[in-house]
Structure formats: structure tokens, C-alpha cells
C-alpha positions as semicolon CSV with decimal commas, in nm:
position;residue;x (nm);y (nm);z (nm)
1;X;-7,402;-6,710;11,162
2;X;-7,245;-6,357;11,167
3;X;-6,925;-6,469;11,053
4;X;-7,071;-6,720;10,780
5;X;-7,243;-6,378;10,665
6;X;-6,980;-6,214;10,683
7;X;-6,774;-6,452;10,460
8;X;-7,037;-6,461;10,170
9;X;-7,004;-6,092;10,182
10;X;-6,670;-6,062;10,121
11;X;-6,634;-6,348;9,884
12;X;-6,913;-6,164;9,668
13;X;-6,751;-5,869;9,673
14;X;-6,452;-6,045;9,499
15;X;-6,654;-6,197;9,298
16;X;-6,826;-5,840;9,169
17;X;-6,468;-5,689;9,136
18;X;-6,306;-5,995;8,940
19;X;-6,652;-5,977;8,724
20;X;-6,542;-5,647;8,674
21;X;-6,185;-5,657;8,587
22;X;-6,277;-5,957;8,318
23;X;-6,504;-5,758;8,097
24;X;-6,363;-5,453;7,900
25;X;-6,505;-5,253;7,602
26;X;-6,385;-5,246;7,341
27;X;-6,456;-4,919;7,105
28;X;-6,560;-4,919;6,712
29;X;-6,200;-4,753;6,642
30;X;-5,993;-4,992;6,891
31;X;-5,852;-5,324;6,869
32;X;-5,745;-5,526;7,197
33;X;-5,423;-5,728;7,197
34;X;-5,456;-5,989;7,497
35;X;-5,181;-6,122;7,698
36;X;-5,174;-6,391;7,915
37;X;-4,934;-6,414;8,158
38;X;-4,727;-6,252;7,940
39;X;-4,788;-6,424;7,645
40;X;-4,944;-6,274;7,313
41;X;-5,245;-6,424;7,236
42;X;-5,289;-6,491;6,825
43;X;-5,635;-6,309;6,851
44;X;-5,704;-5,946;6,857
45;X;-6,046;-5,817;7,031
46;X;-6,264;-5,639;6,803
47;X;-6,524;-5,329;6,891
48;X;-6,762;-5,450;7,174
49;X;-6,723;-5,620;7,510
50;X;-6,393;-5,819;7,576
51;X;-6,380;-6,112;7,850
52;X;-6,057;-6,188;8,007
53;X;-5,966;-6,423;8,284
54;X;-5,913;-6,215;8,604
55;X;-5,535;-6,217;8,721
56;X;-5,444;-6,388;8,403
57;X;-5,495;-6,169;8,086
58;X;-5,406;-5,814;8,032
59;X;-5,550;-5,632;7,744
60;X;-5,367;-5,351;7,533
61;X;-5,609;-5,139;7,314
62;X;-5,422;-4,992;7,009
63;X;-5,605;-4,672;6,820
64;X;-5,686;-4,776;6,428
65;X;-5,754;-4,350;6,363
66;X;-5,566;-4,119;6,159
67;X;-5,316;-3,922;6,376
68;X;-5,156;-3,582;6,274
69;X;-4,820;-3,557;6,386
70;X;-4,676;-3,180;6,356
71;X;-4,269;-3,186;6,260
72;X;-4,143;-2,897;6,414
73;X;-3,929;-2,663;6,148
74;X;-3,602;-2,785;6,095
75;X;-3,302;-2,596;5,937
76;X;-3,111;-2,693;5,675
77;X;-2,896;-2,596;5,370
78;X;-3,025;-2,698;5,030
79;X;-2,835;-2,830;4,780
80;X;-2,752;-2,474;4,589
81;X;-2,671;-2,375;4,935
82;X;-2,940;-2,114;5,089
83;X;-3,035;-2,159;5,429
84;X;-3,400;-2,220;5,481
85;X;-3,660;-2,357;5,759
86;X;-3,891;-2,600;5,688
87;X;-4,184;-2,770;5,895
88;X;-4,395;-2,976;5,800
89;X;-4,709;-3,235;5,906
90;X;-4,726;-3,640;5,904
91;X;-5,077;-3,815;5,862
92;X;-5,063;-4,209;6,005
93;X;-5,302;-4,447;6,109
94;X;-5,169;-4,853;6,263
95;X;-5,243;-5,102;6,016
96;X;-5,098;-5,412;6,258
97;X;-5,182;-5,395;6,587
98;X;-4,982;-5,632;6,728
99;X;-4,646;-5,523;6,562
100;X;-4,694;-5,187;6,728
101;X;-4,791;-5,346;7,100
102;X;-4,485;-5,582;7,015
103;X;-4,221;-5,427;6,807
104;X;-4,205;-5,075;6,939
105;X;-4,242;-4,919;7,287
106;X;-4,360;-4,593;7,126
107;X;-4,467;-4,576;6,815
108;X;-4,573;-4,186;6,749
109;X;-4,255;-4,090;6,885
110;X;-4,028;-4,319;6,685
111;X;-4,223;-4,215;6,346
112;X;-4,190;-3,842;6,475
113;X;-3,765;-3,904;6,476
114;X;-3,806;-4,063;6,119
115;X;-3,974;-3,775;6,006
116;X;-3,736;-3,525;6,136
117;X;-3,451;-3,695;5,988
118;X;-3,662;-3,710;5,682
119;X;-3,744;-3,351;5,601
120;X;-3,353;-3,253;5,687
121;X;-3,235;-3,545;5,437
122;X;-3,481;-3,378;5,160
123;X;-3,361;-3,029;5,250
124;X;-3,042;-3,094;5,173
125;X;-3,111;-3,285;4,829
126;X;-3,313;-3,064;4,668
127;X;-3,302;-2,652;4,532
128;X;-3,483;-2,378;4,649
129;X;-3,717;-2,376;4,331
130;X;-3,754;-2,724;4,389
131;X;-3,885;-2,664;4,809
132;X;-4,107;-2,360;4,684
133;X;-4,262;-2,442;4,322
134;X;-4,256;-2,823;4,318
135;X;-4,379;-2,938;4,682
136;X;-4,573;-3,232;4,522
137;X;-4,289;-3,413;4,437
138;X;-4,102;-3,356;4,756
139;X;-4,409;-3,477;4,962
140;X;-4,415;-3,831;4,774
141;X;-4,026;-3,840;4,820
142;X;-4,075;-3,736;5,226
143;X;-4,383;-3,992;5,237
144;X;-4,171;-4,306;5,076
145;X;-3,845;-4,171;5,335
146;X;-4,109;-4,199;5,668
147;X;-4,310;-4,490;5,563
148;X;-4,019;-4,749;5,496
149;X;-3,940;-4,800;5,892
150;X;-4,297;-4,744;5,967
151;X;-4,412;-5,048;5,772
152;X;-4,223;-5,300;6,002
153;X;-4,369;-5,111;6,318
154;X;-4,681;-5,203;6,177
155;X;-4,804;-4,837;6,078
156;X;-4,861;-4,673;5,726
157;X;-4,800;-4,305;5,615
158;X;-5,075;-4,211;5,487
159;X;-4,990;-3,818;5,332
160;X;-4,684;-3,600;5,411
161;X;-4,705;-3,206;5,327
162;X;-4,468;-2,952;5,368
163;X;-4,654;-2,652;5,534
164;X;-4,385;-2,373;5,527
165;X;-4,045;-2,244;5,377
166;X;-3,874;-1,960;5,546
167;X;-3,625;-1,765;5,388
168;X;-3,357;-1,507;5,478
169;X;-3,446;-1,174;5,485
170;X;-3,196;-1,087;5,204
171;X;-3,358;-1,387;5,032
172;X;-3,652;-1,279;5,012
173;X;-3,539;-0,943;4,869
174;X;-3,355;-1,067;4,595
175;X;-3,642;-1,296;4,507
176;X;-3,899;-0,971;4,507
177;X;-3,665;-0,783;4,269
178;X;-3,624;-1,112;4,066
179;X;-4,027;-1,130;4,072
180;X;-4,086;-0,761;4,021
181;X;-3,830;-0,840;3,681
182;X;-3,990;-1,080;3,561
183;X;-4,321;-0,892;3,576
184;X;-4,167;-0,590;3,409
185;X;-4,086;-0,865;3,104
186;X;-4,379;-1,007;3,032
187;X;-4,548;-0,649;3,035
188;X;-4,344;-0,532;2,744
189;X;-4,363;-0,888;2,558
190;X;-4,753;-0,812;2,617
191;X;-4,747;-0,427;2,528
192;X;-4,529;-0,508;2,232
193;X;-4,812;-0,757;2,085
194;X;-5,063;-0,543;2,100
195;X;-4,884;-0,273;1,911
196;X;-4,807;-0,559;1,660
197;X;-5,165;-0,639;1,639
198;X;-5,265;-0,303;1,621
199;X;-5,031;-0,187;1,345
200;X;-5,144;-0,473;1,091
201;X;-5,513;-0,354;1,210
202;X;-5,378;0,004;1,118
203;X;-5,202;-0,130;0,793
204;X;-5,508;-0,314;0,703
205;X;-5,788;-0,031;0,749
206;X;-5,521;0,244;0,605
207;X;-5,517;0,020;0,285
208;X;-5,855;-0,009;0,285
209;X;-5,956;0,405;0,303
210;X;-5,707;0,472;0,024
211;X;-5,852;0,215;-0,223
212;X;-6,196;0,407;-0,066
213;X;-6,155;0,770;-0,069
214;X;-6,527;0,873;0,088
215;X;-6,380;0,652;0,364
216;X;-6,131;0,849;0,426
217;X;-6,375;1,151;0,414
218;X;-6,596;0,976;0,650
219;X;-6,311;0,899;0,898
220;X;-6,196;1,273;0,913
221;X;-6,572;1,396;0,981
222;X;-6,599;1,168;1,274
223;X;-6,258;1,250;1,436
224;X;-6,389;1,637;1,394
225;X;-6,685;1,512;1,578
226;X;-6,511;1,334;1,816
227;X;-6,256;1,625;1,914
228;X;-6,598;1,862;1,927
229;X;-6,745;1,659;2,176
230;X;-6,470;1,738;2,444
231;X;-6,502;2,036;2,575
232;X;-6,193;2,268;2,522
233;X;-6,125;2,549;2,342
234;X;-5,933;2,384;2,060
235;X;-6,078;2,523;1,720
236;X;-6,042;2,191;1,429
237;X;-6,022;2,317;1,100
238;X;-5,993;1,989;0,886
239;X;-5,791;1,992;0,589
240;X;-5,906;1,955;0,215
241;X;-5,786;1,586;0,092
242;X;-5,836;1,649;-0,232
243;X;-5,586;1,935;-0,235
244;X;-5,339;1,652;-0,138
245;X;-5,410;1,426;-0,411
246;X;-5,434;1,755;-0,654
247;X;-5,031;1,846;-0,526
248;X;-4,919;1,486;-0,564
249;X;-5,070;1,452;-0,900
250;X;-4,911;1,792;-0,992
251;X;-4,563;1,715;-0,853
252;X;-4,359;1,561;-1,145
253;X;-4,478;1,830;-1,380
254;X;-4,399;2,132;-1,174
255;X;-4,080;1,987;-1,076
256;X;-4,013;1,911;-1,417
257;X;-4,087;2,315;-1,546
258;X;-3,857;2,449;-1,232
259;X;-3,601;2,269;-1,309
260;X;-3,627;2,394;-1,730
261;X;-3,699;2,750;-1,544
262;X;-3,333;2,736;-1,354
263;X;-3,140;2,581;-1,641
264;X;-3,237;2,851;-1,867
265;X;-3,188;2,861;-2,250
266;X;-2,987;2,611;-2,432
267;X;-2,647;2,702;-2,525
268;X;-2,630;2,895;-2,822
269;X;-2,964;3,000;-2,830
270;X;-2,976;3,406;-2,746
271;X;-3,281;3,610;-2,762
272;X;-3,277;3,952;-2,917
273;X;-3,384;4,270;-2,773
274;X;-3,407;4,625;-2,760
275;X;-2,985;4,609;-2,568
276;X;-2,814;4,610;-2,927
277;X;-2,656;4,378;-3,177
278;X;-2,325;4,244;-3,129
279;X;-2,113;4,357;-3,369
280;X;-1,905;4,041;-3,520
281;X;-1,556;4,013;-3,379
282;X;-1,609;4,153;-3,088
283;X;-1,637;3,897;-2,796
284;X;-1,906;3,914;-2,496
285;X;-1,812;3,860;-2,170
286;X;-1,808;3,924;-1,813
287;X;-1,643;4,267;-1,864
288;X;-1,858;4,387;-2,164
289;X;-2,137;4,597;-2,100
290;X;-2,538;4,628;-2,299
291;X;-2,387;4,730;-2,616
292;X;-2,117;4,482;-2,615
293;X;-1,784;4,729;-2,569
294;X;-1,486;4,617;-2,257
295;X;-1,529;4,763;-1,956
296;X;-1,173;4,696;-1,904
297;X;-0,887;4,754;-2,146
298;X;-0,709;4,463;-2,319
299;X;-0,431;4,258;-2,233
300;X;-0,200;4,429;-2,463
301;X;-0,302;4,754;-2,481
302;X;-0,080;5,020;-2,258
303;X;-0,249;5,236;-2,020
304;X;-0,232;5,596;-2,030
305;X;0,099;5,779;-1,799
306;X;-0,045;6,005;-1,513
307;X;0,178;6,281;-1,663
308;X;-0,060;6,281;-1,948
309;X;0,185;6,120;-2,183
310;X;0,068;5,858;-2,408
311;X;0,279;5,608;-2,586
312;X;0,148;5,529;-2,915
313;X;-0,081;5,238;-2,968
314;X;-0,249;5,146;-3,292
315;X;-0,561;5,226;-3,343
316;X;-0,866;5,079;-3,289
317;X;-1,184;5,031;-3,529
318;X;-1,468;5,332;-3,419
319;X;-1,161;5,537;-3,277
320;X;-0,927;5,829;-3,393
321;X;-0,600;5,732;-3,476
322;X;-0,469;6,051;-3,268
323;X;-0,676;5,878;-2,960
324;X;-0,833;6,199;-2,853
325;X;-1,170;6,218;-2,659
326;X;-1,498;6,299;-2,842
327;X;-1,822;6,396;-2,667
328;X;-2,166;6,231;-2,722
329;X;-2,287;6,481;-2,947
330;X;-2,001;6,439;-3,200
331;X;-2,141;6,304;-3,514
332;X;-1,934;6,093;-3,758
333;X;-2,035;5,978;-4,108
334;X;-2,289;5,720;-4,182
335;X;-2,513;5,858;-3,898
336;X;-2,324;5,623;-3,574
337;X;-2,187;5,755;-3,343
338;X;-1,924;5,591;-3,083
339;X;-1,823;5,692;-2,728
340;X;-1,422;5,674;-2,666
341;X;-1,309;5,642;-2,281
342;X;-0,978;5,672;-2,217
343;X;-0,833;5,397;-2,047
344;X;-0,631;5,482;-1,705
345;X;-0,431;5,320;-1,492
């Protein structure tokens, strides 16, 4: 009897542990592949528990979740040849179970080489503008370069993003100066609309005041208010606008009478005075004095020898034929009286 109890015992305690080893569970975000004795079976166990035949079948469970699979940064030239490092990050999830307990030993690290291979393919292809303005497209180009293999593994690619571009240090120099350019641009094509704007604002309120002159007024009273209100030391004394419009109304005329005032007479037209009457014959010049006689002798008159001698020279109307000097006083007939100078060399 002891060793018939003995026997039960042991042959339930095989029983327990094959009991054991046949049912499995089977999790919501699982699927089991079953093989027996080596051989796939067509059927996949869903979420819940899984019986298999002790010693015979052997159960794979394959993950259906989303996995995030980090590419480490990878160097590469681009196509307008700048050096750059880029990483970037892989979203999956298996769509086939049995292709990837079948068809690959290792699925995240096959997908992981694709990737790598991937992002330095697309590094080289594309510009630097391209990697650091227009990502988008370069993640749906990255995604359709990964996913190809991965479909016949039985996996999809479900997003692809590039997380970071690192540059030279000389790089990203040039680019700041390039940047701060740029900047400096559009600034000035700003500043230089607004003074556009402004000046037809300007153009349009100036045109306004002058067809309004109490506008004007108005506008000069205010800016003497305005300047009041600071406090300085800066005394406003505004100026009369109707003296303006008073000088440019005058300004033709008075230009007209200077100019009449510098011209002088007409020709021919000589005022008389108290300075004598020319007597006719005798020509006015530059070298005639009040009374109309030379100041300097004519052309063909001799002068008068230092030794005193005189040659003989007719004589001139008003003069003594001898030429002799006469003084002030001397009176002549008809009541005239004439003043000879001698004319010296």
C-alpha cells in the first residue's frame, strides 16, 4: 500500500505540472503562434487562456503595441555638401504575426538597420534647407524607405520624425549672420512703408489745412500747447501766418519795382537840376565834371612844356586866344563867366 500511494502521488504530480504547462494566457495586446512539433499551426491564439498539448505544442506570443525605436544620429554629407548629424525616431507596431515568428529572427533589430541606412540615404539626397525647413516631406520619404522591407516581415511603419540636425560650429555662424541679414531687410522694407504711408497721410492733411486756413491756425495753437506742456525752458514764440501769405502775395510786385529801381531811367531820358545845362556840342562823359567841361585835355590838344613854353594851339570857345589864366572874379561880357585851367603834362 505505501508504494501504490506513493505511485498515485507522483503520477498526480505530473499530472498537475503537464496541466500546467498546457494552459497559457494569453494578454489583450498578444497573439500566440502555436507549434507543434515544429510545425506552424494555421491558427493564432487570441487574448485569454491558450490550451496546448503538453510535450507537443510550443507557443510564441508576438506584441501587437506600438514600439518606439530611437535611431541613433548618423553623419552624413548632404547633397550641397555640409556635414551634418541627424537622429531620428521610428514608430511600428506587427500587423502579421506569423511572418514575424517565421520570416525574421529579430524583427526590431532588422527594422532598426533599415532605418539607419534610411536616414543616411536621405541625408545625402537632400539640402540643408531641405533637412531644417521642410522635415515633413523628408519624414514621408524616410517612412516609405523603412516600411518597404518591413511589410514582408510582417510589420508596418507607422510615423518616422526627424528629431535633430546638428551643424558645424562655423555653420551655424554663417547661418546667424545670414538670419541677423535678413532681419535687418525686412526692417527697412517695414520702416520704409510706414514713411510711405505716413507721407501721403502728411500730403493729404497738408492739402487739406491750406484749402482751410483756421486749420492751420488751429494746428499751430496745439503744437504751442503741446511744446508748453514739457517742461523745459524753451520759450515758443509762434509765427504770424498771415504775414506769410501777405509776403507771397506781395512778391511779384516788389520784385517787379526793384528791378525798375536798378535799371534806372530809360535811355535818353535825363532829368534836370540845379548841376547846369549842357551846353550843345560839348559831349558828357566819364571825364566831364557837374557843369559839363573835360577833366582831361583832348586827344589833340598839346600839353604845356615844363619850361613854361607853350606851342601855339588854336583857341578854344570861352578862352583867350593868348591862353593866359584868369581868376574867378574876372568878369567878361554878357554877365558869364568861365574858369580856364591850364592843362599840364
Amino acid at each position: 500500500m505505501t508504494v501504490l500511494w506513493m505511485v498515485l502521488v507522483v503520477v498526480g504530480f505530473m499530472m498537475l505540472v503537464s496541466a500546467a504547462t498546457s494552459v497559457r494566457v494569453v494578454q489583450q495586446f498578444e497573439r500566440g503562434v502555436v507549434f507543434r512539433f515544429g510545425r506552424l499551426q494555421p491558427q493564432t491564439r487570441g487574448p485569454g487562456l491558450a490550451t496546448l498539448i503538453p510535450i507537443a505544442d510550443r507557443m510564441q506570443k508576438v506584441s501587437m503595441q506600438v514600439v518606439t525605436l530611437p535611431i541613433p544620429a548618423q553623419d552624413g554629407i548632404t547633397s550641397d555638401n555640409v556635414t551634418v548629424r541627424v537622429d531620428a525616431v521610428v514608430y511600428y507596431r506587427v500587423v502579421d504575426p506569423v511572418r514575424v515568428a517565421v520570416d525574421v529572427q529579430d524583427y526590431g533589430s532588422a527594422i532598426l538597420q533599415v532605418a539607419q541606412a534610411s536616414l543616411r540615404s536621405i541625408i545625402g539626397k537632400s539640402e540643408l534647407d531641405d533637412l531644417l525647413s521642410n522635415r515633413e516631406r523628408l519624414n514621408q520619404g524616410l517612412e516609405l524607405m523603412i516600411d518597404n522591407p518591413a511589410v514582408g516581415w510582417g510589420v508596418h511603419i507607422d510615423r518616422v520624425e526627424i528629431k535633430d540636425v546638428v551643424l558645424p560650429e562655423s555653420m551655424k555662424r554663417s547661418m546667424s549672420r545670414q538670419a541677423e541679414a535678413e532681419r535687418e531687410r525686412r526692417s527697412r522694407v517695414i520702416t520704409a512703408e510706414g514713411e510711405l504711408q505716413a507721407s501721403k497721410q502728411l500730403a493729404e492733411a497738408a492739402q487739406v489745412m491750406a484749402a482751410n486756413p483756421a486749420a492751420l491756425q488751429l494746428r499751430l495753437l496745439q503744437t504751442v500747447v503741446e511744446v508748453a506742456a514739457e517742461k523745459n525752458s524753451t520759450l515758443v514764440l509762434p509765427f504770424p501766418v498771415e504775414l506769410l501769405r501777405f509776403l507771397e502775395r506781395s512778391t511779384p510786385s516788389g520784385g517787379a519795382s526793384t528791378t525798375q529801381d536798378r535799371g534806372g531811367a530809360p535811355p535818353g531820358d535825363h532829368q534836370g537840376g540845379d548841376a547846369g545845362e549842357i551846353a550843345a556840342g560839348e559831349p558828357v562823359g566819364r571825364g566831364d565834371d557837374q557843369e559839363g567841361r573835360p577833366l582831361h585835355p583832348p586827344v589833340d590838344q598839346e600839353p604845356q612844356h615844363r619850361d613854361g613854353g607853350e606851342r601855339d594851339r588854336p583857341a578854344q570857345p570861352g578862352l583867350p586866344a593868348d591862353g593866359g589864366e584868369h581868376d574867378e572874379g574876372d568878369q567878361h561880357e554878357g554877365g558869364d563867366h568861365r574858369v580856364s585851367l591850364p592843362w599840364s603834362v
